[in-house]
Amino acid sequence: MAAAARQHPPLVVIANSQELHTRTLESILGPHGYAVLRAYTGKQALERCRSARPDIIILDAELPDMDGLDLCRALRNDPAISQSTPILVTSSGHASRKERLEALRAGAWDFLGSALDDEELPLRLDAYVHAKFDADRAREESLFDQPTGLYNVRGLSRRARELGSHAFRSHSPFACVVFSTMAEDGDDEVTPEAKLSAAVERLAKALRERGRVADVTGRVGPHEFAVIAQDTDAEGAVRMAERLTDELRVSEPNVRVVAGFDAVHDYHEAPIDPSEMLARASRAMRQSRAAANGQWIHRFESAGPN
């Protein structure tokens, strides 16, 4: 793939404890326009993939702290990592048929042995990156978040403007509520990431099944969701938040659900752009995340309990 056709220099996370192998990959990929971010353990790879959102991930089959295929599965199940991100597993030995099948079952796109072809590998990665960029572009142009079936930020913004226009004409109350999940310390062996992933799925399900048809619900971050509601004032926003999350807040002791909201009594008299209401509700949600007194929901610019 020509460099001019790329949206940005593709970023590759290489997770490998062997310095020589990593340098070999860098020497092959660098001249072809790839940027490389190194990780030496599975834990480090998880952290860097979540923060950097790479275009390709290359994992060694044997990492110091975990099996490479276990890491591949963890990445595939992580909501912060796009399903269209190519994951390749490498091995210092010959790539057997059994190893290739196990890697594919774990979610990898390819399994590479020790004999790396410096002409073939960049061509193969170019094809993978091209497919990822196409998938990313299609997802950005879509109005829906594929994992949850809710609106994405683009869809939420479009539908929020439509609701806002109707609320303006009818002098209706208007509200925006933002929800987030937080993992808290527990005594079990379940990792915080697994707890958050499960909580995100349950929260998305609750929002789909319990939300009103007239409201607009979307995903605005890896662990954040928003509901735009017409005919809903401040008190109604709190009741709605309680109704949507009560089961999750009770049944998940090691996961905390917090919320923030912004609301106006008459949208015609205070015609705030819906995107600004979303930003305000998000700031109120972060206030709830930081609260030390256990208060789980805050109103924008409100320091007291709602």
PDB file of C-alpha atoms in Angstrom:
ATOM      1  CA  MET A   1       0.000   0.000   0.000  1.00  0.00           C
ATOM      2  CA  ALA A   2       1.475   3.349  -1.016  1.00  0.00           C
ATOM      3  CA  ALA A   3       2.283   5.729   1.819  1.00  0.00           C
ATOM      4  CA  ALA A   4       0.092   8.415   0.254  1.00  0.00           C
ATOM      5  CA  ALA A   5      -2.953   6.156   0.570  1.00  0.00           C
ATOM      6  CA  ARG A   6      -2.558   5.846   4.325  1.00  0.00           C
ATOM      7  CA  GLN A   7      -4.480   8.059   6.687  1.00  0.00           C
ATOM      8  CA  HIS A   8      -1.498   8.172   9.047  1.00  0.00           C
ATOM      9  CA  PRO A   9       1.726   6.193   9.583  1.00  0.00           C
ATOM     10  CA  PRO A  10       0.480   2.793  10.798  1.00  0.00           C
ATOM     11  CA  LEU A  11       1.379   2.129  14.427  1.00  0.00           C
ATOM     12  CA  VAL A  12       2.518  -1.369  15.386  1.00  0.00           C
ATOM     13  CA  VAL A  13       2.738  -2.598  18.973  1.00  0.00           C
ATOM     14  CA  ILE A  14       5.323  -5.386  19.206  1.00  0.00           C
ATOM     15  CA  ALA A  15       5.072  -7.462  22.377  1.00  0.00           C
ATOM     16  CA  ASN A  16       8.220  -9.521  22.686  1.00  0.00           C
ATOM     17  CA  SER A  17      10.788  -9.988  25.457  1.00  0.00           C
ATOM     18  CA  GLN A  18      13.524 -10.839  22.936  1.00  0.00           C
ATOM     19  CA  GLU A  19      15.336  -7.644  21.964  1.00  0.00           C
ATOM     20  CA  LEU A  20      16.875  -9.177  18.847  1.00  0.00           C
ATOM     21  CA  HIS A  21      13.513 -10.287  17.462  1.00  0.00           C
ATOM     22  CA  THR A  22      11.977  -6.858  18.090  1.00  0.00           C
ATOM     23  CA  ARG A  23      14.882  -5.105  16.381  1.00  0.00           C
ATOM     24  CA  THR A  24      14.568  -7.442  13.402  1.00  0.00           C
ATOM     25  CA  LEU A  25      10.895  -6.539  13.013  1.00  0.00           C
ATOM     26  CA  GLU A  26      11.683  -2.834  13.365  1.00  0.00           C
ATOM     27  CA  SER A  27      14.377  -3.062  10.695  1.00  0.00           C
ATOM     28  CA  ILE A  28      11.847  -4.628   8.310  1.00  0.00           C
ATOM     29  CA  LEU A  29       8.877  -2.359   9.067  1.00  0.00           C
ATOM     30  CA  GLY A  30      10.611   0.996   9.596  1.00  0.00           C
ATOM     31  CA  PRO A  31      11.671   1.553   5.961  1.00  0.00           C
ATOM     32  CA  HIS A  32       8.070   0.856   4.889  1.00  0.00           C
ATOM     33  CA  GLY A  33       6.614   3.704   6.959  1.00  0.00           C
ATOM     34  CA  TYR A  34       5.538   1.838  10.094  1.00  0.00           C
ATOM     35  CA  ALA A  35       5.933   3.329  13.561  1.00  0.00           C
ATOM     36  CA  VAL A  36       6.765   0.827  16.302  1.00  0.00           C
ATOM     37  CA  LEU A  37       5.865   0.846  19.991  1.00  0.00           C
ATOM     38  CA  ARG A  38       7.567  -1.817  22.103  1.00  0.00           C
ATOM     39  CA  ALA A  39       6.177  -3.894  24.952  1.00  0.00           C
ATOM     40  CA  TYR A  40       8.118  -6.557  26.813  1.00  0.00           C
ATOM     41  CA  THR A  41       5.373  -8.237  28.869  1.00  0.00           C
ATOM     42  CA  GLY A  42       1.725  -9.125  28.382  1.00  0.00           C
ATOM     43  CA  LYS A  43       0.627  -6.604  30.991  1.00  0.00           C
ATOM     44  CA  GLN A  44       2.631  -3.848  29.320  1.00  0.00           C
ATOM     45  CA  ALA A  45       1.186  -4.804  25.942  1.00  0.00           C
ATOM     46  CA  LEU A  46      -2.383  -4.561  27.260  1.00  0.00           C
ATOM     47  CA  GLU A  47      -1.730  -1.114  28.709  1.00  0.00           C
ATOM     48  CA  ARG A  48      -0.057   0.201  25.565  1.00  0.00           C
ATOM     49  CA  CYS A  49      -2.680  -1.206  23.215  1.00  0.00           C
ATOM     50  CA  ARG A  50      -5.471   0.408  25.260  1.00  0.00           C
ATOM     51  CA  SER A  51      -3.768   3.796  25.345  1.00  0.00           C
ATOM     52  CA  ALA A  52      -2.184   3.912  21.864  1.00  0.00           C
ATOM     53  CA  ARG A  53      -4.948   2.119  19.871  1.00  0.00           C
ATOM     54  CA  PRO A  54      -2.448   0.603  17.370  1.00  0.00           C
ATOM     55  CA  ASP A  55      -3.196  -0.356  13.790  1.00  0.00           C
ATOM     56  CA  ILE A  56      -1.448  -3.737  14.135  1.00  0.00           C
ATOM     57  CA  ILE A  57      -0.450  -5.823  17.158  1.00  0.00           C
ATOM     58  CA  ILE A  58       2.348  -8.412  16.905  1.00  0.00           C
ATOM     59  CA  LEU A  59       2.614 -10.765  19.893  1.00  0.00           C
ATOM     60  CA  ASP A  60       5.212 -13.358  20.754  1.00  0.00           C
ATOM     61  CA  ALA A  61       3.683 -16.746  21.577  1.00  0.00           C
ATOM     62  CA  GLU A  62       5.641 -16.870  24.837  1.00  0.00           C
ATOM     63  CA  LEU A  63       5.806 -13.748  26.991  1.00  0.00           C
ATOM     64  CA  PRO A  64       7.406 -13.612  30.448  1.00  0.00           C
ATOM     65  CA  ASP A  65       4.133 -13.128  32.355  1.00  0.00           C
ATOM     66  CA  MET A  66       1.520 -14.818  30.166  1.00  0.00           C
ATOM     67  CA  ASP A  67       0.912 -17.014  27.163  1.00  0.00           C
ATOM     68  CA  GLY A  68       0.707 -15.071  23.915  1.00  0.00           C
ATOM     69  CA  LEU A  69      -2.583 -16.699  22.926  1.00  0.00           C
ATOM     70  CA  ASP A  70      -4.115 -15.767  26.289  1.00  0.00           C
ATOM     71  CA  LEU A  71      -3.047 -12.192  25.602  1.00  0.00           C
ATOM     72  CA  CYS A  72      -4.589 -12.409  22.127  1.00  0.00           C
ATOM     73  CA  ARG A  73      -7.909 -13.510  23.644  1.00  0.00           C
ATOM     74  CA  ALA A  74      -7.759 -10.721  26.229  1.00  0.00           C
ATOM     75  CA  LEU A  75      -7.216  -8.149  23.494  1.00  0.00           C
ATOM     76  CA  ARG A  76     -10.069  -9.534  21.415  1.00  0.00           C
ATOM     77  CA  ASN A  77     -12.397  -9.282  24.429  1.00  0.00           C
ATOM     78  CA  ASP A  78     -11.266  -5.777  25.382  1.00  0.00           C
ATOM     79  CA  PRO A  79     -13.848  -3.126  24.397  1.00  0.00           C
ATOM     80  CA  ALA A  80     -11.060  -0.560  23.995  1.00  0.00           C
ATOM     81  CA  ILE A  81      -9.477  -2.549  21.147  1.00  0.00           C
ATOM     82  CA  SER A  82     -11.258  -2.493  17.801  1.00  0.00           C
ATOM     83  CA  GLN A  83     -12.278  -5.878  16.441  1.00  0.00           C
ATOM     84  CA  SER A  84     -10.808  -4.772  13.103  1.00  0.00           C
ATOM     85  CA  THR A  85      -7.298  -4.449  14.594  1.00  0.00           C
ATOM     86  CA  PRO A  86      -5.074  -7.168  13.079  1.00  0.00           C
ATOM     87  CA  ILE A  87      -3.281  -9.321  15.656  1.00  0.00           C
ATOM     88  CA  LEU A  88      -0.354 -11.472  14.561  1.00  0.00           C
ATOM     89  CA  VAL A  89       1.323 -14.102  16.734  1.00  0.00           C
ATOM     90  CA  THR A  90       5.004 -14.907  16.243  1.00  0.00           C
ATOM     91  CA  SER A  91       7.142 -17.825  17.365  1.00  0.00           C
ATOM     92  CA  SER A  92      10.884 -18.359  17.564  1.00  0.00           C
ATOM     93  CA  GLY A  93      10.465 -21.786  16.002  1.00  0.00           C
ATOM     94  CA  HIS A  94       8.789 -23.247  12.942  1.00  0.00           C
ATOM     95  CA  ALA A  95       5.090 -22.408  12.622  1.00  0.00           C
ATOM     96  CA  SER A  96       3.297 -25.734  12.738  1.00  0.00           C
ATOM     97  CA  ARG A  97      -0.240 -26.291  11.513  1.00  0.00           C
ATOM     98  CA  LYS A  98      -1.457 -26.886  15.069  1.00  0.00           C
ATOM     99  CA  GLU A  99       0.037 -23.600  16.269  1.00  0.00           C
ATOM    100  CA  ARG A 100      -1.495 -21.689  13.381  1.00  0.00           C
ATOM    101  CA  LEU A 101      -4.937 -23.142  14.086  1.00  0.00           C
ATOM    102  CA  GLU A 102      -4.688 -22.356  17.822  1.00  0.00           C
ATOM    103  CA  ALA A 103      -3.674 -18.783  17.036  1.00  0.00           C
ATOM    104  CA  LEU A 104      -6.567 -18.335  14.616  1.00  0.00           C
ATOM    105  CA  ARG A 105      -9.009 -19.733  17.182  1.00  0.00           C
ATOM    106  CA  ALA A 106      -7.648 -17.225  19.725  1.00  0.00           C
ATOM    107  CA  GLY A 107      -8.512 -14.348  17.382  1.00  0.00           C
ATOM    108  CA  ALA A 108      -5.219 -13.816  15.568  1.00  0.00           C
ATOM    109  CA  TRP A 109      -5.179 -12.972  11.876  1.00  0.00           C
ATOM    110  CA  ASP A 110      -1.898 -14.773  11.232  1.00  0.00           C
ATOM    111  CA  PHE A 111       0.835 -16.855  12.837  1.00  0.00           C
ATOM    112  CA  LEU A 112       4.448 -16.244  11.829  1.00  0.00           C
ATOM    113  CA  GLY A 113       7.448 -18.480  12.416  1.00  0.00           C
ATOM    114  CA  SER A 114      11.047 -17.429  12.923  1.00  0.00           C
ATOM    115  CA  ALA A 115      11.815 -17.124   9.203  1.00  0.00           C
ATOM    116  CA  LEU A 116      10.567 -13.594   8.460  1.00  0.00           C
ATOM    117  CA  ASP A 117      10.641 -12.570   4.813  1.00  0.00           C
ATOM    118  CA  ASP A 118      11.570  -8.879   4.637  1.00  0.00           C
ATOM    119  CA  GLU A 119       9.666  -8.462   1.349  1.00  0.00           C
ATOM    120  CA  GLU A 120       6.614 -10.575   2.107  1.00  0.00           C
ATOM    121  CA  LEU A 121       5.931  -9.293   5.636  1.00  0.00           C
ATOM    122  CA  PRO A 122       5.438  -5.595   4.734  1.00  0.00           C
ATOM    123  CA  LEU A 123       3.148  -6.563   1.841  1.00  0.00           C
ATOM    124  CA  ARG A 124       1.105  -8.765   4.142  1.00  0.00           C
ATOM    125  CA  LEU A 125       0.856  -6.049   6.792  1.00  0.00           C
ATOM    126  CA  ASP A 126      -0.078  -3.469   4.154  1.00  0.00           C
ATOM    127  CA  ALA A 127      -3.087  -5.605   3.207  1.00  0.00           C
ATOM    128  CA  TYR A 128      -4.104  -5.959   6.872  1.00  0.00           C
ATOM    129  CA  VAL A 129      -3.752  -2.225   7.544  1.00  0.00           C
ATOM    130  CA  HIS A 130      -5.734  -1.375   4.422  1.00  0.00           C
ATOM    131  CA  ALA A 131      -8.563  -3.618   5.649  1.00  0.00           C
ATOM    132  CA  LYS A 132      -8.445  -2.026   9.117  1.00  0.00           C
ATOM    133  CA  PHE A 133      -8.537   1.520   7.739  1.00  0.00           C
ATOM    134  CA  ASP A 134     -11.518   0.612   5.553  1.00  0.00           C
ATOM    135  CA  ALA A 135     -13.317  -0.887   8.575  1.00  0.00           C
ATOM    136  CA  ASP A 136     -12.493   2.151  10.709  1.00  0.00           C
ATOM    137  CA  ARG A 137     -13.801   4.508   8.042  1.00  0.00           C
ATOM    138  CA  ALA A 138     -17.020   2.497   7.652  1.00  0.00           C
ATOM    139  CA  ARG A 139     -17.489   2.480  11.430  1.00  0.00           C
ATOM    140  CA  GLU A 140     -16.933   6.232  11.660  1.00  0.00           C
ATOM    141  CA  GLU A 141     -19.455   6.850   8.907  1.00  0.00           C
ATOM    142  CA  SER A 142     -21.983   4.573  10.588  1.00  0.00           C
ATOM    143  CA  LEU A 143     -24.399   5.885  13.209  1.00  0.00           C
ATOM    144  CA  PHE A 144     -24.224   2.825  15.458  1.00  0.00           C
ATOM    145  CA  ASP A 145     -21.746   1.266  17.883  1.00  0.00           C
ATOM    146  CA  GLN A 146     -21.358  -2.299  16.665  1.00  0.00           C
ATOM    147  CA  PRO A 147     -20.631  -4.077  20.005  1.00  0.00           C
ATOM    148  CA  THR A 148     -23.671  -2.621  21.798  1.00  0.00           C
ATOM    149  CA  GLY A 149     -26.137  -1.794  19.032  1.00  0.00           C
ATOM    150  CA  LEU A 150     -26.592   1.701  20.497  1.00  0.00           C
ATOM    151  CA  TYR A 151     -25.839   4.960  18.716  1.00  0.00           C
ATOM    152  CA  ASN A 152     -22.205   5.977  18.451  1.00  0.00           C
ATOM    153  CA  VAL A 153     -21.100   9.574  19.055  1.00  0.00           C
ATOM    154  CA  ARG A 154     -21.922  10.540  15.470  1.00  0.00           C
ATOM    155  CA  GLY A 155     -25.399   9.022  15.631  1.00  0.00           C
ATOM    156  CA  LEU A 156     -26.063  10.382  19.101  1.00  0.00           C
ATOM    157  CA  SER A 157     -25.145  13.904  18.021  1.00  0.00           C
ATOM    158  CA  ARG A 158     -27.409  13.762  14.974  1.00  0.00           C
ATOM    159  CA  ARG A 159     -30.408  12.411  16.894  1.00  0.00           C
ATOM    160  CA  ALA A 160     -29.805  14.819  19.802  1.00  0.00           C
ATOM    161  CA  ARG A 161     -30.080  17.791  17.435  1.00  0.00           C
ATOM    162  CA  GLU A 162     -33.389  16.418  16.162  1.00  0.00           C
ATOM    163  CA  LEU A 163     -34.749  16.041  19.708  1.00  0.00           C
ATOM    164  CA  GLY A 164     -33.442  19.470  20.653  1.00  0.00           C
ATOM    165  CA  SER A 165     -35.216  21.073  17.726  1.00  0.00           C
ATOM    166  CA  HIS A 166     -38.514  19.507  18.776  1.00  0.00           C
ATOM    167  CA  ALA A 167     -37.999  20.468  22.439  1.00  0.00           C
ATOM    168  CA  PHE A 168     -37.264  24.069  21.393  1.00  0.00           C
ATOM    169  CA  ARG A 169     -40.501  24.353  19.437  1.00  0.00           C
ATOM    170  CA  SER A 170     -42.622  22.767  22.166  1.00  0.00           C
ATOM    171  CA  HIS A 171     -40.985  24.546  25.149  1.00  0.00           C
ATOM    172  CA  SER A 172     -40.259  21.106  26.660  1.00  0.00           C
ATOM    173  CA  PRO A 173     -37.801  20.105  29.386  1.00  0.00           C
ATOM    174  CA  PHE A 174     -34.590  18.609  28.025  1.00  0.00           C
ATOM    175  CA  ALA A 175     -31.878  16.528  29.727  1.00  0.00           C
ATOM    176  CA  CYS A 176     -28.674  14.645  29.077  1.00  0.00           C
ATOM    177  CA  VAL A 177     -27.371  11.916  31.400  1.00  0.00           C
ATOM    178  CA  VAL A 178     -23.921  10.333  31.085  1.00  0.00           C
ATOM    179  CA  PHE A 179     -23.143   6.996  32.765  1.00  0.00           C
ATOM    180  CA  SER A 180     -19.783   5.382  33.469  1.00  0.00           C
ATOM    181  CA  THR A 181     -18.541   2.181  35.102  1.00  0.00           C
ATOM    182  CA  MET A 182     -15.620   1.972  37.539  1.00  0.00           C
ATOM    183  CA  ALA A 183     -13.868  -1.151  38.865  1.00  0.00           C
ATOM    184  CA  GLU A 184     -13.237  -1.230  42.602  1.00  0.00           C
ATOM    185  CA  ASP A 185     -10.910  -3.447  44.622  1.00  0.00           C
ATOM    186  CA  GLY A 186     -12.213  -6.908  45.440  1.00  0.00           C
ATOM    187  CA  ASP A 187     -11.023 -10.157  46.985  1.00  0.00           C
ATOM    188  CA  ASP A 188     -11.715 -12.408  44.007  1.00  0.00           C
ATOM    189  CA  GLU A 189      -9.333 -13.321  41.235  1.00  0.00           C
ATOM    190  CA  VAL A 190     -11.289 -11.561  38.492  1.00  0.00           C
ATOM    191  CA  THR A 191      -9.223  -8.793  36.955  1.00  0.00           C
ATOM    192  CA  PRO A 192     -10.533  -5.198  36.990  1.00  0.00           C
ATOM    193  CA  GLU A 193     -10.550  -5.267  33.174  1.00  0.00           C
ATOM    194  CA  ALA A 194     -12.813  -8.330  33.121  1.00  0.00           C
ATOM    195  CA  LYS A 195     -15.141  -6.750  35.682  1.00  0.00           C
ATOM    196  CA  LEU A 196     -15.374  -3.558  33.651  1.00  0.00           C
ATOM    197  CA  SER A 197     -15.969  -5.440  30.411  1.00  0.00           C
ATOM    198  CA  ALA A 198     -18.832  -7.406  31.986  1.00  0.00           C
ATOM    199  CA  ALA A 199     -20.266  -4.262  33.581  1.00  0.00           C
ATOM    200  CA  VAL A 200     -20.168  -2.389  30.275  1.00  0.00           C
ATOM    201  CA  GLU A 201     -22.105  -5.187  28.591  1.00  0.00           C
ATOM    202  CA  ARG A 202     -24.712  -5.268  31.360  1.00  0.00           C
ATOM    203  CA  LEU A 203     -25.094  -1.495  31.390  1.00  0.00           C
ATOM    204  CA  ALA A 204     -25.521  -1.430  27.610  1.00  0.00           C
ATOM    205  CA  LYS A 205     -28.150  -4.152  27.876  1.00  0.00           C
ATOM    206  CA  ALA A 206     -30.012  -2.257  30.607  1.00  0.00           C
ATOM    207  CA  LEU A 207     -30.000   0.918  28.533  1.00  0.00           C
ATOM    208  CA  ARG A 208     -31.321  -0.967  25.488  1.00  0.00           C
ATOM    209  CA  GLU A 209     -34.048  -2.839  27.337  1.00  0.00           C
ATOM    210  CA  ARG A 210     -35.152  -0.254  29.902  1.00  0.00           C
ATOM    211  CA  GLY A 211     -34.699   2.954  27.957  1.00  0.00           C
ATOM    212  CA  ARG A 212     -37.720   4.801  26.618  1.00  0.00           C
ATOM    213  CA  VAL A 213     -38.344   4.616  22.901  1.00  0.00           C
ATOM    214  CA  ALA A 214     -38.506   8.417  22.740  1.00  0.00           C
ATOM    215  CA  ASP A 215     -35.030   8.827  24.261  1.00  0.00           C
ATOM    216  CA  VAL A 216     -31.739   8.630  22.365  1.00  0.00           C
ATOM    217  CA  THR A 217     -29.074   6.384  23.867  1.00  0.00           C
ATOM    218  CA  GLY A 218     -25.497   6.055  22.689  1.00  0.00           C
ATOM    219  CA  ARG A 219     -21.989   5.001  23.599  1.00  0.00           C
ATOM    220  CA  VAL A 220     -19.605   7.929  24.049  1.00  0.00           C
ATOM    221  CA  GLY A 221     -16.484   6.106  25.316  1.00  0.00           C
ATOM    222  CA  PRO A 222     -15.100   2.659  26.193  1.00  0.00           C
ATOM    223  CA  HIS A 223     -16.995   2.679  29.518  1.00  0.00           C
ATOM    224  CA  GLU A 224     -19.348   5.639  29.023  1.00  0.00           C
ATOM    225  CA  PHE A 225     -22.906   5.926  27.738  1.00  0.00           C
ATOM    226  CA  ALA A 226     -25.267   8.869  27.324  1.00  0.00           C
ATOM    227  CA  VAL A 227     -29.031   9.287  27.201  1.00  0.00           C
ATOM    228  CA  ILE A 228     -30.625  12.381  25.617  1.00  0.00           C
ATOM    229  CA  ALA A 229     -34.186  12.797  26.892  1.00  0.00           C
ATOM    230  CA  GLN A 230     -36.922  15.208  25.877  1.00  0.00           C
ATOM    231  CA  ASP A 231     -39.723  16.019  28.370  1.00  0.00           C
ATOM    232  CA  THR A 232     -37.310  15.247  31.229  1.00  0.00           C
ATOM    233  CA  ASP A 233     -36.344  17.804  33.856  1.00  0.00           C
ATOM    234  CA  ALA A 234     -33.694  17.481  36.602  1.00  0.00           C
ATOM    235  CA  GLU A 235     -35.831  15.306  38.862  1.00  0.00           C
ATOM    236  CA  GLY A 236     -36.834  13.140  35.937  1.00  0.00           C
ATOM    237  CA  ALA A 237     -33.179  12.726  34.928  1.00  0.00           C
ATOM    238  CA  VAL A 238     -32.305  11.378  38.393  1.00  0.00           C
ATOM    239  CA  ARG A 239     -35.265   8.988  38.373  1.00  0.00           C
ATOM    240  CA  MET A 240     -34.349   7.775  34.916  1.00  0.00           C
ATOM    241  CA  ALA A 241     -30.727   7.185  35.963  1.00  0.00           C
ATOM    242  CA  GLU A 242     -31.853   5.240  39.024  1.00  0.00           C
ATOM    243  CA  ARG A 243     -34.282   3.124  37.003  1.00  0.00           C
ATOM    244  CA  LEU A 244     -31.731   2.262  34.330  1.00  0.00           C
ATOM    245  CA  THR A 245     -28.915   1.301  36.697  1.00  0.00           C
ATOM    246  CA  ASP A 246     -30.507   0.086  39.958  1.00  0.00           C
ATOM    247  CA  GLU A 247     -30.013  -3.620  39.251  1.00  0.00           C
ATOM    248  CA  LEU A 248     -26.404  -3.192  38.143  1.00  0.00           C
ATOM    249  CA  ARG A 249     -25.498  -1.005  41.117  1.00  0.00           C
ATOM    250  CA  VAL A 250     -26.890  -3.614  43.526  1.00  0.00           C
ATOM    251  CA  SER A 251     -25.702  -6.822  41.853  1.00  0.00           C
ATOM    252  CA  GLU A 252     -22.112  -5.817  41.040  1.00  0.00           C
ATOM    253  CA  PRO A 253     -20.379  -5.036  44.371  1.00  0.00           C
ATOM    254  CA  ASN A 254     -16.952  -4.610  42.779  1.00  0.00           C
ATOM    255  CA  VAL A 255     -18.153  -2.345  39.974  1.00  0.00           C
ATOM    256  CA  ARG A 256     -19.383   1.163  40.633  1.00  0.00           C
ATOM    257  CA  VAL A 257     -21.804   2.872  38.260  1.00  0.00           C
ATOM    258  CA  VAL A 258     -21.702   6.668  38.360  1.00  0.00           C
ATOM    259  CA  ALA A 259     -23.585   9.333  36.439  1.00  0.00           C
ATOM    260  CA  GLY A 260     -23.737  13.025  35.724  1.00  0.00           C
ATOM    261  CA  PHE A 261     -26.428  15.094  34.067  1.00  0.00           C
ATOM    262  CA  ASP A 262     -27.478  18.467  32.791  1.00  0.00           C
ATOM    263  CA  ALA A 263     -31.130  19.498  32.464  1.00  0.00           C
ATOM    264  CA  VAL A 264     -33.227  22.547  31.620  1.00  0.00           C
ATOM    265  CA  HIS A 265     -36.894  23.103  32.456  1.00  0.00           C
ATOM    266  CA  ASP A 266     -37.725  24.856  29.173  1.00  0.00           C
ATOM    267  CA  TYR A 267     -35.369  24.280  26.266  1.00  0.00           C
ATOM    268  CA  HIS A 268     -36.833  27.231  24.378  1.00  0.00           C
ATOM    269  CA  GLU A 269     -35.717  29.579  27.142  1.00  0.00           C
ATOM    270  CA  ALA A 270     -32.261  28.016  27.470  1.00  0.00           C
ATOM    271  CA  PRO A 271     -31.410  26.651  23.997  1.00  0.00           C
ATOM    272  CA  ILE A 272     -28.060  25.033  24.831  1.00  0.00           C
ATOM    273  CA  ASP A 273     -26.594  23.002  22.006  1.00  0.00           C
ATOM    274  CA  PRO A 274     -27.045  19.284  22.757  1.00  0.00           C
ATOM    275  CA  SER A 275     -23.316  18.701  22.312  1.00  0.00           C
ATOM    276  CA  GLU A 276     -22.658  21.270  25.063  1.00  0.00           C
ATOM    277  CA  MET A 277     -25.183  19.529  27.313  1.00  0.00           C
ATOM    278  CA  LEU A 278     -23.330  16.276  26.688  1.00  0.00           C
ATOM    279  CA  ALA A 279     -20.044  17.944  27.645  1.00  0.00           C
ATOM    280  CA  ARG A 280     -21.609  19.357  30.814  1.00  0.00           C
ATOM    281  CA  ALA A 281     -23.083  15.991  31.781  1.00  0.00           C
ATOM    282  CA  SER A 282     -19.690  14.381  31.181  1.00  0.00           C
ATOM    283  CA  ARG A 283     -18.016  16.873  33.519  1.00  0.00           C
ATOM    284  CA  ALA A 284     -20.665  16.139  36.158  1.00  0.00           C
ATOM    285  CA  MET A 285     -20.050  12.403  35.675  1.00  0.00           C
ATOM    286  CA  ARG A 286     -16.331  12.912  36.314  1.00  0.00           C
ATOM    287  CA  GLN A 287     -17.290  14.721  39.517  1.00  0.00           C
ATOM    288  CA  SER A 288     -19.180  11.579  40.541  1.00  0.00           C
ATOM    289  CA  ARG A 289     -16.156   9.425  39.712  1.00  0.00           C
ATOM    290  CA  ALA A 290     -14.001  11.543  42.001  1.00  0.00           C
ATOM    291  CA  ALA A 291     -16.520  11.770  44.843  1.00  0.00           C
ATOM    292  CA  ALA A 292     -15.172  10.356  48.106  1.00  0.00           C
ATOM    293  CA  ASN A 293     -18.560  10.332  49.863  1.00  0.00           C
ATOM    294  CA  GLY A 294     -20.107   7.647  47.692  1.00  0.00           C
ATOM    295  CA  GLN A 295     -22.490  10.008  45.888  1.00  0.00           C
ATOM    296  CA  TRP A 296     -22.991   8.326  42.540  1.00  0.00           C
ATOM    297  CA  ILE A 297     -24.788  11.052  40.572  1.00  0.00           C
ATOM    298  CA  HIS A 298     -24.132  14.784  40.213  1.00  0.00           C
ATOM    299  CA  ARG A 299     -25.810  17.573  38.331  1.00  0.00           C
ATOM    300  CA  PHE A 300     -23.664  19.950  36.327  1.00  0.00           C
ATOM    301  CA  GLU A 301     -22.552  22.883  38.512  1.00  0.00           C
ATOM    302  CA  SER A 302     -24.283  21.337  41.496  1.00  0.00           C
ATOM    303  CA  ALA A 303     -22.090  20.686  44.515  1.00  0.00           C
ATOM    304  CA  GLY A 304     -24.824  19.231  46.681  1.00  0.00           C
ATOM    305  CA  PRO A 305     -26.755  15.962  46.435  1.00  0.00           C
ATOM    306  CA  ASN A 306     -29.388  15.696  43.754  1.00  0.00           C
TER     307      ASN A 306
END
